[in-house]
Short mmCIF file of C-alpha atoms and ligand atoms in Angstrom, two decimals:
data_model
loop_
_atom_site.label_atom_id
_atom_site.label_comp_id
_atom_site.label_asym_id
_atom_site.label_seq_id
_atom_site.Cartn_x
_atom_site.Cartn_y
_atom_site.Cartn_z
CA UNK U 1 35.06 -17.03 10.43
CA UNK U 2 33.16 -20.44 10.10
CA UNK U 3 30.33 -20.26 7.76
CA UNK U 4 31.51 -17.28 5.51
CA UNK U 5 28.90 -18.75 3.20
CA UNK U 6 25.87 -19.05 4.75
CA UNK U 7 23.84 -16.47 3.75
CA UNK U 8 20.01 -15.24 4.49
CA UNK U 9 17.25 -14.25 2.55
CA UNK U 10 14.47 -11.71 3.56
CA UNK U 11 11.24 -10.48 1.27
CA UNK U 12 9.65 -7.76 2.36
CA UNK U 13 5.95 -8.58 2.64
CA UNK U 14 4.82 -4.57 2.45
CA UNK U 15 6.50 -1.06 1.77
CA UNK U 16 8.97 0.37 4.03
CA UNK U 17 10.94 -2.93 5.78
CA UNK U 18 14.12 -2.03 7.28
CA UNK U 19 16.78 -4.50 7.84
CA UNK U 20 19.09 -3.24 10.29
CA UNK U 21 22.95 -4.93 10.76
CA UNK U 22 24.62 -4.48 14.06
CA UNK U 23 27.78 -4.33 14.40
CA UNK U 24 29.89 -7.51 15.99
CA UNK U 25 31.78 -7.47 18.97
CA UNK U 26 31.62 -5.46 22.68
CA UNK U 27 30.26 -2.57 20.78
CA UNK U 28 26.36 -3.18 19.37
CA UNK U 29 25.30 -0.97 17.47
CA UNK U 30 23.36 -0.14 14.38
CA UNK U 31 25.41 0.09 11.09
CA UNK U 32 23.50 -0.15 8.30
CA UNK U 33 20.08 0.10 7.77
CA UNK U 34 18.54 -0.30 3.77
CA UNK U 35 14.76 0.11 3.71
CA UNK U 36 13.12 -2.56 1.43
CA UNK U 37 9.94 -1.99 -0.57
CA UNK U 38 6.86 -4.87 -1.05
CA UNK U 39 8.16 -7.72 -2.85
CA UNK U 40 11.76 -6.94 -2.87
CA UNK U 41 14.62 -9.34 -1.67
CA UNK U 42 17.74 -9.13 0.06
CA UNK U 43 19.98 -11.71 0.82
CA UNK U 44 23.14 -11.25 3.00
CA UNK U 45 25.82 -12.93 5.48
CA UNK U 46 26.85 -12.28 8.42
CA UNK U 47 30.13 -11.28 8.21
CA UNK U 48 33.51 -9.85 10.34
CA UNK U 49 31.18 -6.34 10.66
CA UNK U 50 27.70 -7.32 11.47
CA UNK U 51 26.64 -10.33 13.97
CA UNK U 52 23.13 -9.75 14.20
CA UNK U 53 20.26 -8.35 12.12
CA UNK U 54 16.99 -6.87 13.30
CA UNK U 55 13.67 -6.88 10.61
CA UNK U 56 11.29 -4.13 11.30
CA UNK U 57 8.23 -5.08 9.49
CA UNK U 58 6.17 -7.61 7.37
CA UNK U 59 8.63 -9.97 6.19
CA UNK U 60 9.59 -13.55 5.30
CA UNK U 61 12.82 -14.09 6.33
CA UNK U 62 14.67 -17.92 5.44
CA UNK U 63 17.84 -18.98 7.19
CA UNK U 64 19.67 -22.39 7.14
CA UNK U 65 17.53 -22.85 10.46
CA UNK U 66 14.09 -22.18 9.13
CA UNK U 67 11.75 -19.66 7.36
CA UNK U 68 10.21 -16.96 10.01
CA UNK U 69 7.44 -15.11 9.36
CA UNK U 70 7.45 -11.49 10.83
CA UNK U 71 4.03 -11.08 12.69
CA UNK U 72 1.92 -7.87 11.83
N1 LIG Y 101 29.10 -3.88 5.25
C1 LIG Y 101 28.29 -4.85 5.90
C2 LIG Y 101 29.15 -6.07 6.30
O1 LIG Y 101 30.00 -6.48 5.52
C3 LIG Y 101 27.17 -5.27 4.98
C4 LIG Y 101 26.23 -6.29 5.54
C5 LIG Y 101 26.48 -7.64 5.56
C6 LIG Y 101 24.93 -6.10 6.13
N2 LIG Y 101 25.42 -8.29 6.13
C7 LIG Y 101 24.46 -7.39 6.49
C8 LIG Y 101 24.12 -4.98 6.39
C9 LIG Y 101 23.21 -7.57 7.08
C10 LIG Y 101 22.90 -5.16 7.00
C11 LIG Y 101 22.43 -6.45 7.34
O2 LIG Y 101 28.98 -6.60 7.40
#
């Protein structure tokens, strides 16, 4: 894949943020779902296994195309 790199970073603006990775390909569906509390970071790709991620929550979330700000 192009842009095995590129990664994503998303801070969790209260308790309880789920980031959600579904999978890639004919099949979408949820894979993995890790629950992030106030304050806390993750950063991540996407990767072979997941080619899109859903944010449930208060959250800043910065990608090579901008920084979005998850409404309340
Ligand atoms: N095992 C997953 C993968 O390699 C881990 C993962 C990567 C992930 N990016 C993610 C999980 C984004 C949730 C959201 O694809």
């Amino acid at each position: 894949m192009n842009n095995q790199n590129e990664f994503f970073v998303i801070k969790a603006k209260e308790n309880g943020v789920n980031v959600i990775g579904l999978t890639r390909g004919s099949d979408t569906r949820f894979h993995h779902s890790e629950k992030l509390d106030k304050g806390e970071v993750m950063i991540a790709q996407f990767t072979e296994h997941t080619s899109a991620v859903k944010v449930r929550g208060k959250a800043i979330i910065q990608t090579s195309h901008g920084t979005i700000d998850t409404e309340e």
